[in-house]
């Protein structure tokens, strides 16, 4: 029998007792089945956190059941009105009451801070943000999920996901000058596309891995989310030890690696020395070409920041390129350090001065421009960003052109004002982080025993959760929207400062549902009193925002029929009580038109037999659909969503009473 790969080891260590999981079996025999695992750590961020904690409160559990849960405020820190500030207060009160660590606004982006301060090799992490896999850089099994799944994990319930294919990415050689970790993951995106990772976990190995620092590994693990992967995992080795020791956390280090004879479902090889600087063209992270092929294109804005590329090393290398030079007259350079520790380090090392002298505009350590909170480009403008997503309109400017690049490429282009291959600036040795690094937890609030009596303050924008009734056995409704492939959650429910302010107010945010595709959608959905959505491949790719399922549900959507789904959104639909069906024959998608009336009879029998017939009353035709739902997911749908199902399960388990979140309102 072959040895175990690292992913199998992590899964075996966390599989719930009694769950199917036999490492002796070929993984093809396990694929598709749902594997429940124990979650050691959770993270939330503000824009998914408010809903997650409202749901956690509704579960009626008195204290978190995880080893460590952290609540970050890093997304909407702009506070243009009372809404954000109220949300932050609510999150801080909830954290104090239930034993959650609270990372205050200004302390940095959840994924970078978690890597620096809380991630532990060998542990599981569930986060209500799709880039949670960033912590895979430390040898964690770190998975993104909807807020409700994270709330359930905090309540001590297992997290289930389809058993993945485990793919080995074998890195050979060493990166050349001015070629970066970002170029490695862009190369993988070029080869595999934005749906190439669905149902897969990528495990990195090979000699090349040893040459990559933890922040470099984090960049790669982070953008595994853009492949649609369940997560990405690196071994825990000398680089991991060195990073943890520099963070004053040497005691958290444990070595972790695959067995030498481990088997994998697929293998991919990348020769690092053969890579060159790459760039993702608008508007998808997989539209990757060499930078030199688009060199010379004028650039309006460069942004160095986000959870992908805002580490000390990213900013230090940018400063080395920028030092003694100045940004071009028609180009704006915007920099947001990924964490407050990074900001302190670049300040003490004089790097901040170099950046400011070069004309950079320094922003707070937060997500900012990555999610359309500030620094929207000009009309039709070109923006080069070190972030991970360049979906149309995400920057805040509907017709802007966003390209994804490394910090090296962004810095070089900011100086010349045109897209520039950073190798043209000469060869600059990548700087190492200071050792030890600056460690500063003064903006992190650790829970205290007396916090249990904390009163939770709720601003007027925090609306109670609506009750969702169970799904009927017959679904009837109008096709409200017919969509193409790769529809993102940004299409379904856009971000940006204004709309993000409404994340704790489902009725209000629902007014923006499908705003990017058809602003009349909410009105039409309400007039139709519910309906059905039709979509192509990889429906719901991108973020973990459960609002992209809750808002359609709130507007009466009962089913989606798509060619295929992104993993997190598929589970979010189930959690919200929307039935995700799959076209048996993808050609039927093209035959279905907006406005057609569909009927699905005997839904639950159909789900049991995995053959659900759909009648199109408008055309008189009918077609069949199937699903990839587990028994557990079908039960959730029967209950009308995961909150109803979990409340019931927890009540049976613990005998706790059901509370309403508003009970302790002052
Ligand atoms: C994103 O990058 O799209 C976000 C904003 O971080 C989302 C979470 C959200 O919508 O709040 C994500 O990636 O899950
Ligand atoms: Fe924040 Fe952007 Fe990272 Fe999402 S992708 S967590 S918005 S920095």
Short mmCIF file of C-alpha atoms in Angstrom, two decimals, residues 90-515:
data_model
loop_
_atom_site.label_atom_id
_atom_site.label_comp_id
_atom_site.label_asym_id
_atom_site.label_seq_id
_atom_site.Cartn_x
_atom_site.Cartn_y
_atom_site.Cartn_z
CA UNK A 90 -21.75 44.44 17.23
CA UNK A 91 -18.86 42.18 16.18
CA UNK A 92 -16.71 43.29 19.11
CA UNK A 93 -19.53 42.70 21.62
CA UNK A 94 -20.30 39.26 20.17
CA UNK A 95 -16.61 38.33 20.33
CA UNK A 96 -16.36 39.34 23.99
CA UNK A 97 -19.52 37.42 24.89
CA UNK A 98 -18.78 34.14 23.16
CA UNK A 99 -15.00 33.87 23.69
CA UNK A 100 -13.82 34.96 20.24
CA UNK A 101 -10.55 36.80 19.59
CA UNK A 102 -11.24 40.21 18.02
CA UNK A 103 -8.84 41.82 15.55
CA UNK A 104 -9.70 45.51 15.49
CA UNK A 105 -10.13 47.62 12.34
CA UNK A 106 -6.69 48.77 11.22
CA UNK A 107 -4.96 45.58 12.38
CA UNK A 108 -4.87 44.15 8.90
CA UNK A 109 -6.39 41.74 6.43
CA UNK A 110 -7.69 38.54 8.04
CA UNK A 111 -5.64 36.10 5.95
CA UNK A 112 -2.33 37.85 6.48
CA UNK A 113 -2.89 38.44 10.20
CA UNK A 114 -4.05 34.85 10.68
CA UNK A 115 -0.90 33.59 8.98
CA UNK A 116 1.26 35.83 11.15
CA UNK A 117 -0.42 35.42 14.52
CA UNK A 118 -2.74 32.41 14.70
CA UNK A 119 -2.21 29.74 12.04
CA UNK A 120 -0.77 26.44 13.30
CA UNK A 121 0.61 23.67 11.05
CA UNK A 122 -1.52 20.53 11.06
CA UNK A 123 -4.72 22.23 12.28
CA UNK A 124 -7.97 22.78 10.39
CA UNK A 125 -9.29 26.29 9.76
CA UNK A 126 -12.73 27.18 8.42
CA UNK A 127 -13.20 30.80 7.38
CA UNK A 128 -16.13 32.81 6.07
CA UNK A 129 -13.99 34.13 3.25
CA UNK A 130 -12.99 32.32 0.09
CA UNK A 131 -9.29 33.12 0.57
CA UNK A 132 -9.08 31.28 3.88
CA UNK A 133 -6.84 28.67 2.12
CA UNK A 134 -4.03 31.26 2.40
CA UNK A 135 -3.18 29.55 5.71
CA UNK A 136 -2.38 26.40 3.71
CA UNK A 137 1.04 28.05 3.39
CA UNK A 138 1.66 26.95 6.99
CA UNK A 139 0.57 23.35 6.45
CA UNK A 140 -2.98 23.95 7.67
CA UNK A 141 -6.05 22.45 6.06
CA UNK A 142 -7.77 25.80 5.59
CA UNK A 143 -11.12 25.99 3.81
CA UNK A 144 -13.45 28.83 2.84
CA UNK A 145 -17.18 28.52 3.53
CA UNK A 146 -20.36 30.50 3.96
CA UNK A 147 -20.92 32.29 7.26
CA UNK A 148 -23.48 29.76 8.47
CA UNK A 149 -21.07 26.85 8.05
CA UNK A 150 -18.54 28.79 10.11
CA UNK A 151 -21.18 29.53 12.75
CA UNK A 152 -21.98 25.82 12.93
CA UNK A 153 -18.28 24.97 13.30
CA UNK A 154 -18.01 27.50 16.13
CA UNK A 155 -20.93 25.69 17.74
CA UNK A 156 -18.89 22.48 17.61
CA UNK A 157 -20.54 20.82 14.60
CA UNK A 158 -18.38 19.16 11.95
CA UNK A 159 -17.86 20.65 8.51
CA UNK A 160 -18.64 18.42 5.53
CA UNK A 161 -17.36 18.74 2.00
CA UNK A 162 -17.08 16.45 -1.01
CA UNK A 163 -14.02 14.22 -0.81
CA UNK A 164 -11.59 15.90 -3.19
CA UNK A 165 -9.16 14.75 -5.82
CA UNK A 166 -5.69 15.34 -4.44
CA UNK A 167 -3.35 16.91 -6.97
CA UNK A 168 0.40 17.09 -6.51
CA UNK A 169 2.04 20.22 -7.83
CA UNK A 170 5.70 19.41 -8.14
CA UNK A 171 7.85 22.55 -8.16
CA UNK A 172 11.29 22.17 -9.72
CA UNK A 173 14.18 24.63 -9.83
CA UNK A 174 14.22 28.18 -8.47
CA UNK A 175 12.61 31.48 -9.55
CA UNK A 176 14.72 33.79 -11.70
CA UNK A 177 15.34 37.47 -10.89
CA UNK A 178 12.16 39.62 -10.77
CA UNK A 179 9.96 36.53 -11.21
CA UNK A 180 7.74 35.97 -8.19
CA UNK A 181 5.37 33.59 -6.42
CA UNK A 182 2.50 35.44 -8.12
CA UNK A 183 3.86 34.28 -11.47
CA UNK A 184 3.76 30.65 -10.26
CA UNK A 185 0.07 30.77 -9.42
CA UNK A 186 -0.73 32.78 -12.56
CA UNK A 187 0.99 30.03 -14.56
CA UNK A 188 -1.20 27.41 -12.84
CA UNK A 189 -4.30 29.51 -13.60
CA UNK A 190 -3.18 29.79 -17.21
CA UNK A 191 -2.93 26.01 -17.45
CA UNK A 192 -6.00 24.98 -15.44
CA UNK A 193 -8.48 27.92 -15.73
CA UNK A 194 -10.87 29.28 -13.09
CA UNK A 195 -12.75 26.00 -12.88
CA UNK A 196 -9.71 23.73 -13.05
CA UNK A 197 -9.53 23.28 -9.28
CA UNK A 198 -13.19 22.55 -8.50
CA UNK A 199 -13.39 19.43 -6.31
CA UNK A 200 -9.60 19.35 -5.86
CA UNK A 201 -7.00 20.03 -3.20
CA UNK A 202 -3.57 21.05 -4.44
CA UNK A 203 -0.60 19.77 -2.47
CA UNK A 204 2.72 21.46 -3.26
CA UNK A 205 5.94 19.50 -3.11
CA UNK A 206 9.33 19.13 -4.76
CA UNK A 207 12.71 20.83 -4.42
CA UNK A 208 11.31 24.19 -5.54
CA UNK A 209 9.04 24.41 -2.48
CA UNK A 210 12.05 24.65 -0.18
CA UNK A 211 13.11 27.87 -1.93
CA UNK A 212 9.79 29.60 -1.20
CA UNK A 213 9.22 31.63 1.97
CA UNK A 214 5.91 31.54 3.86
CA UNK A 215 4.64 34.84 2.38
CA UNK A 216 5.45 33.48 -1.10
CA UNK A 217 3.64 30.22 -0.35
CA UNK A 218 0.75 32.31 1.00
CA UNK A 219 0.42 34.13 -2.34
CA UNK A 220 0.12 30.77 -4.10
CA UNK A 221 -2.27 29.16 -1.60
CA UNK A 222 -4.37 32.34 -1.61
CA UNK A 223 -5.04 32.24 -5.34
CA UNK A 224 -5.87 28.55 -5.29
CA UNK A 225 -9.31 30.03 -4.59
CA UNK A 226 -9.30 31.48 -8.12
CA UNK A 227 -8.86 27.94 -9.47
CA UNK A 228 -12.04 26.99 -7.59
CA UNK A 229 -10.00 24.58 -5.44
CA UNK A 230 -11.23 23.36 -2.06
CA UNK A 231 -7.84 24.39 -0.71
CA UNK A 232 -4.06 24.24 -1.23
CA UNK A 233 -1.52 22.82 1.22
CA UNK A 234 2.24 23.23 1.64
CA UNK A 235 4.47 21.03 3.80
CA UNK A 236 5.58 22.40 7.15
CA UNK A 237 9.38 22.57 6.96
CA UNK A 238 12.40 24.78 7.83
CA UNK A 239 10.78 27.78 6.11
CA UNK A 240 7.70 27.32 8.30
CA UNK A 241 9.82 27.03 11.44
CA UNK A 242 11.81 30.11 10.50
CA UNK A 243 8.61 32.15 9.90
CA UNK A 244 6.96 31.03 13.13
CA UNK A 245 10.12 31.73 15.13
CA UNK A 246 10.38 35.21 13.60
CA UNK A 247 6.77 35.72 14.74
CA UNK A 248 7.72 34.61 18.27
CA UNK A 249 5.66 31.44 17.81
CA UNK A 250 8.35 28.78 17.44
CA UNK A 251 6.40 26.56 19.84
CA UNK A 252 3.61 26.20 17.22
CA UNK A 253 5.93 24.53 14.71
CA UNK A 254 5.49 20.86 13.83
CA UNK A 255 7.14 19.31 10.79
CA UNK A 256 4.65 17.88 8.26
CA UNK A 257 5.24 16.22 4.92
CA UNK A 258 3.87 13.56 2.61
CA UNK A 259 5.33 10.07 2.78
CA UNK A 260 8.00 9.51 0.15
CA UNK A 261 5.84 6.92 -1.66
CA UNK A 262 2.56 8.87 -1.39
CA UNK A 263 0.12 8.54 -4.28
CA UNK A 264 -1.90 11.36 -5.87
CA UNK A 265 -4.88 11.52 -8.23
CA UNK A 266 -3.09 13.86 -10.61
CA UNK A 267 0.35 15.44 -10.92
CA UNK A 268 1.46 18.72 -12.42
CA UNK A 269 5.07 19.83 -12.78
CA UNK A 270 6.29 23.40 -12.90
CA UNK A 271 9.87 24.39 -13.59
CA UNK A 272 10.32 27.62 -11.63
CA UNK A 273 13.47 28.58 -13.50
CA UNK A 274 11.53 28.58 -16.79
CA UNK A 275 8.89 31.07 -15.58
CA UNK A 276 8.74 34.73 -16.57
CA UNK A 277 6.62 37.64 -15.25
CA UNK A 278 2.95 36.98 -16.09
CA UNK A 279 -0.22 39.08 -16.13
CA UNK A 280 -3.94 38.19 -16.03
CA UNK A 281 -5.87 40.29 -18.56
CA UNK A 282 -9.34 41.71 -17.89
CA UNK A 283 -11.74 40.31 -16.70
CA UNK A 284 -10.78 36.81 -15.44
CA UNK A 285 -7.84 35.61 -13.34
CA UNK A 286 -7.12 32.84 -15.86
CA UNK A 287 -6.61 35.09 -18.90
CA UNK A 288 -2.87 34.89 -18.33
CA UNK A 289 -0.14 35.96 -20.78
CA UNK A 290 3.53 36.99 -20.38
CA UNK A 291 3.86 40.63 -19.28
CA UNK A 292 6.13 41.37 -22.24
CA UNK A 293 3.29 40.61 -24.70
CA UNK A 294 1.27 43.59 -23.42
CA UNK A 295 4.23 45.80 -22.41
CA UNK A 296 3.84 49.46 -23.36
CA UNK A 297 0.08 49.66 -22.63
CA UNK A 298 -0.56 52.94 -20.69
CA UNK A 299 -1.55 52.44 -17.05
CA UNK A 300 -3.75 54.78 -14.98
CA UNK A 301 -3.35 53.10 -11.65
CA UNK A 302 -1.20 50.52 -9.85
CA UNK A 303 -2.40 48.96 -6.61
CA UNK A 304 -0.04 46.99 -4.35
CA UNK A 305 -2.08 45.39 -1.61
CA UNK A 306 -4.71 42.75 -0.73
CA UNK A 307 -4.42 39.36 0.97
CA UNK A 308 -2.40 38.10 -2.02
CA UNK A 309 0.59 40.43 -2.22
CA UNK A 310 0.94 42.90 0.64
CA UNK A 311 3.55 41.21 2.83
CA UNK A 312 6.72 42.86 4.09
CA UNK A 313 8.66 41.22 1.23
CA UNK A 314 6.21 42.51 -1.40
CA UNK A 315 6.48 46.07 -0.11
CA UNK A 316 10.25 45.85 0.39
CA UNK A 317 10.86 44.64 -3.16
CA UNK A 318 8.52 47.35 -4.49
CA UNK A 319 10.46 49.97 -2.52
CA UNK A 320 13.76 48.71 -3.94
CA UNK A 321 12.39 49.17 -7.45
CA UNK A 322 10.88 52.58 -6.63
CA UNK A 323 13.77 54.01 -4.58
CA UNK A 324 15.22 57.15 -6.10
CA UNK A 325 12.53 57.16 -8.82
CA UNK A 326 9.05 58.65 -9.01
CA UNK A 327 5.69 57.40 -10.26
CA UNK A 328 4.74 58.56 -13.75
CA UNK A 329 2.68 61.73 -14.11
CA UNK A 330 -0.46 60.01 -15.33
CA UNK A 331 -0.26 56.98 -13.05
CA UNK A 332 -1.47 56.70 -9.48
CA UNK A 333 0.33 54.24 -7.19
CA UNK A 334 -1.76 53.06 -4.24
CA UNK A 335 -0.33 50.86 -1.50
CA UNK A 336 -2.18 49.13 1.37
CA UNK A 337 0.08 47.04 3.65
CA UNK A 338 -1.52 43.69 4.47
CA UNK A 339 -1.17 44.01 8.22
CA UNK A 340 -0.36 46.57 10.86
CA UNK A 341 2.75 44.58 11.74
CA UNK A 342 3.88 44.98 8.12
CA UNK A 343 3.16 48.70 8.29
CA UNK A 344 5.23 48.98 11.47
CA UNK A 345 8.07 47.00 9.90
CA UNK A 346 8.22 49.05 6.70
CA UNK A 347 8.04 52.18 8.81
CA UNK A 348 10.95 51.15 11.05
CA UNK A 349 13.04 49.94 8.08
CA UNK A 350 12.62 53.25 6.22
CA UNK A 351 10.77 51.47 3.41
CA UNK A 352 7.66 53.55 4.02
CA UNK A 353 9.72 56.69 3.45
CA UNK A 354 11.02 55.30 0.15
CA UNK A 355 7.48 54.53 -0.96
CA UNK A 356 6.13 57.94 0.03
CA UNK A 357 9.08 59.72 -1.62
CA UNK A 358 8.36 57.80 -4.83
CA UNK A 359 4.82 59.22 -4.82
CA UNK A 360 2.89 56.25 -3.45
CA UNK A 361 -0.47 56.91 -1.78
CA UNK A 362 -0.57 54.92 1.45
CA UNK A 363 -3.86 53.39 2.62
CA UNK A 364 -4.97 51.70 5.83
CA UNK A 365 -4.09 47.99 6.27
CA UNK A 366 -7.36 46.60 4.92
CA UNK A 367 -8.92 45.11 1.78
CA UNK A 368 -9.77 48.54 0.33
CA UNK A 369 -9.52 48.81 -3.47
CA UNK A 370 -9.49 45.01 -3.90
CA UNK A 371 -13.20 44.94 -3.16
CA UNK A 372 -14.14 48.32 -4.61
CA UNK A 373 -13.83 50.24 -1.36
CA UNK A 374 -12.10 53.36 -2.58
CA UNK A 375 -9.66 54.05 -5.41
CA UNK A 376 -12.07 53.09 -8.19
CA UNK A 377 -10.22 53.70 -11.50
CA UNK A 378 -11.28 56.42 -13.93
CA UNK A 379 -13.91 55.69 -16.61
CA UNK A 380 -12.45 53.09 -18.93
CA UNK A 381 -9.19 53.26 -16.95
CA UNK A 382 -6.49 50.59 -16.74
CA UNK A 383 -5.50 49.38 -13.30
CA UNK A 384 -2.66 46.93 -12.52
CA UNK A 385 -3.33 45.17 -9.23
CA UNK A 386 -1.49 42.68 -7.07
CA UNK A 387 -4.84 41.34 -5.80
CA UNK A 388 -6.48 38.09 -6.89
CA UNK A 389 -9.70 38.93 -8.76
CA UNK A 390 -10.27 41.16 -11.76
CA UNK A 391 -13.97 40.50 -12.37
CA UNK A 392 -15.77 43.17 -14.36
CA UNK A 393 -16.95 46.05 -12.17
CA UNK A 394 -15.35 44.72 -8.95
CA UNK A 395 -13.02 47.72 -8.76
CA UNK A 396 -16.02 50.03 -8.43
CA UNK A 397 -15.81 51.28 -12.03
CA UNK A 398 -18.03 49.26 -14.30
CA UNK A 399 -15.95 49.78 -17.45
CA UNK A 400 -12.45 49.74 -15.93
CA UNK A 401 -9.86 47.21 -17.10
CA UNK A 402 -8.15 45.43 -14.23
CA UNK A 403 -5.01 43.34 -14.77
CA UNK A 404 -3.49 41.08 -12.09
CA UNK A 405 0.28 41.20 -11.57
CA UNK A 406 3.10 40.73 -9.05
CA UNK A 407 4.32 43.55 -6.81
CA UNK A 408 7.45 43.73 -8.98
CA UNK A 409 5.42 44.30 -12.16
CA UNK A 410 3.12 46.84 -10.44
CA UNK A 411 6.05 48.86 -9.06
CA UNK A 412 7.95 48.84 -12.37
CA UNK A 413 4.82 49.90 -14.31
CA UNK A 414 4.04 52.69 -11.83
CA UNK A 415 7.39 54.28 -12.65
CA UNK A 416 7.18 53.99 -16.42
CA UNK A 417 3.42 54.63 -16.66
CA UNK A 418 3.04 51.71 -19.04
CA UNK A 419 2.84 47.94 -18.48
CA UNK A 420 6.46 46.99 -17.90
CA UNK A 421 8.27 43.68 -17.53
CA UNK A 422 10.06 44.20 -14.19
CA UNK A 423 13.20 42.56 -15.57
CA UNK A 424 13.64 45.74 -17.63
CA UNK A 425 14.38 47.61 -14.37
CA UNK A 426 17.50 45.51 -13.77
CA UNK A 427 17.96 42.60 -11.43
CA UNK A 428 16.94 43.31 -7.85
CA UNK A 429 17.55 40.67 -5.19
CA UNK A 430 14.33 39.98 -3.27
CA UNK A 431 14.82 41.34 0.25
CA UNK A 432 14.35 39.05 3.26
CA UNK A 433 11.98 39.97 6.07
CA UNK A 434 13.53 41.33 9.26
CA UNK A 435 14.26 38.54 11.73
CA UNK A 436 12.75 38.67 14.27
CA UNK A 437 9.77 40.42 12.75
CA UNK A 438 7.86 43.14 14.54
CA UNK A 439 5.28 41.38 16.68
CA UNK A 440 2.48 43.58 17.94
CA UNK A 441 -0.83 42.21 19.18
CA UNK A 442 -1.97 45.46 20.77
CA UNK A 443 -4.86 45.78 18.29
CA UNK A 444 -6.06 42.28 19.07
CA UNK A 445 -8.51 41.83 21.93
CA UNK A 446 -8.40 38.45 23.63
CA UNK A 447 -11.62 37.33 25.33
CA UNK A 448 -11.87 37.62 29.11
CA UNK A 449 -14.03 35.49 31.45
CA UNK A 450 -16.16 38.49 32.46
CA UNK A 451 -17.01 39.05 28.76
CA UNK A 452 -19.75 36.42 29.02
CA UNK A 453 -22.06 39.04 30.52
CA UNK A 454 -21.39 41.50 27.66
CA UNK A 455 -24.52 43.22 26.35
CA UNK A 456 -24.63 43.12 22.58
CA UNK A 457 -25.28 46.47 20.96
CA UNK A 458 -27.10 46.41 17.61
CA UNK A 459 -27.41 49.41 15.34
CA UNK A 460 -30.62 50.03 13.37
CA UNK A 461 -29.02 48.55 10.23
CA UNK A 462 -28.79 45.11 11.85
CA UNK A 463 -32.01 43.44 10.78
CA UNK A 464 -33.42 40.26 12.30
CA UNK A 465 -32.99 37.09 10.25
CA UNK A 466 -36.08 36.13 8.29
CA UNK A 467 -37.58 32.67 8.81
CA UNK A 468 -37.39 30.46 5.74
CA UNK A 469 -40.15 27.89 5.40
CA UNK A 470 -39.43 24.28 4.28
CA UNK A 471 -39.27 23.58 0.56
CA UNK A 472 -42.52 22.27 -0.95
CA UNK A 473 -42.59 19.05 -2.94
CA UNK A 474 -43.73 20.98 -6.01
CA UNK A 475 -41.81 24.03 -7.16
CA UNK A 476 -43.44 26.26 -9.70
CA UNK A 477 -42.11 29.52 -10.97
CA UNK A 478 -40.92 31.79 -13.69
CA UNK A 479 -37.36 31.68 -15.04
CA UNK A 480 -36.15 34.98 -13.63
CA UNK A 481 -32.74 35.08 -15.29
CA UNK A 482 -30.77 32.99 -17.79
CA UNK A 483 -27.01 33.32 -17.32
CA UNK A 484 -23.80 32.29 -19.07
CA UNK A 485 -20.76 30.36 -17.72
CA UNK A 486 -18.53 31.50 -14.82
CA UNK A 487 -21.05 33.86 -13.22
CA UNK A 488 -19.34 35.21 -10.07
CA UNK A 489 -20.85 36.09 -6.73
CA UNK A 490 -19.85 39.67 -7.60
CA UNK A 491 -22.41 39.42 -10.43
CA UNK A 492 -25.03 37.98 -8.05
CA UNK A 493 -24.46 40.43 -5.23
CA UNK A 494 -21.85 43.13 -5.81
CA UNK A 495 -19.54 44.49 -3.12
CA UNK A 496 -18.26 48.09 -2.88
CA UNK A 497 -18.57 50.29 0.17
CA UNK A 498 -22.24 51.20 -0.23
CA UNK A 499 -23.63 47.71 -0.72
CA UNK A 500 -21.23 46.09 1.77
CA UNK A 501 -22.68 48.37 4.45
CA UNK A 502 -25.91 46.41 4.14
CA UNK A 503 -24.47 42.96 4.84
CA UNK A 504 -26.27 42.72 8.20
CA UNK A 505 -29.57 43.77 6.63
CA UNK A 506 -30.88 41.11 4.27
CA UNK A 507 -34.05 42.95 3.15
CA UNK A 508 -32.01 46.05 2.24
CA UNK A 509 -29.11 44.25 0.50
CA UNK A 510 -31.52 42.12 -1.52
CA UNK A 511 -32.41 45.26 -3.46
CA UNK A 512 -28.98 44.93 -5.16
CA UNK A 513 -29.34 41.28 -6.11
CA UNK A 514 -28.03 40.73 -9.67
CA UNK A 515 -27.40 44.46 -9.91
#
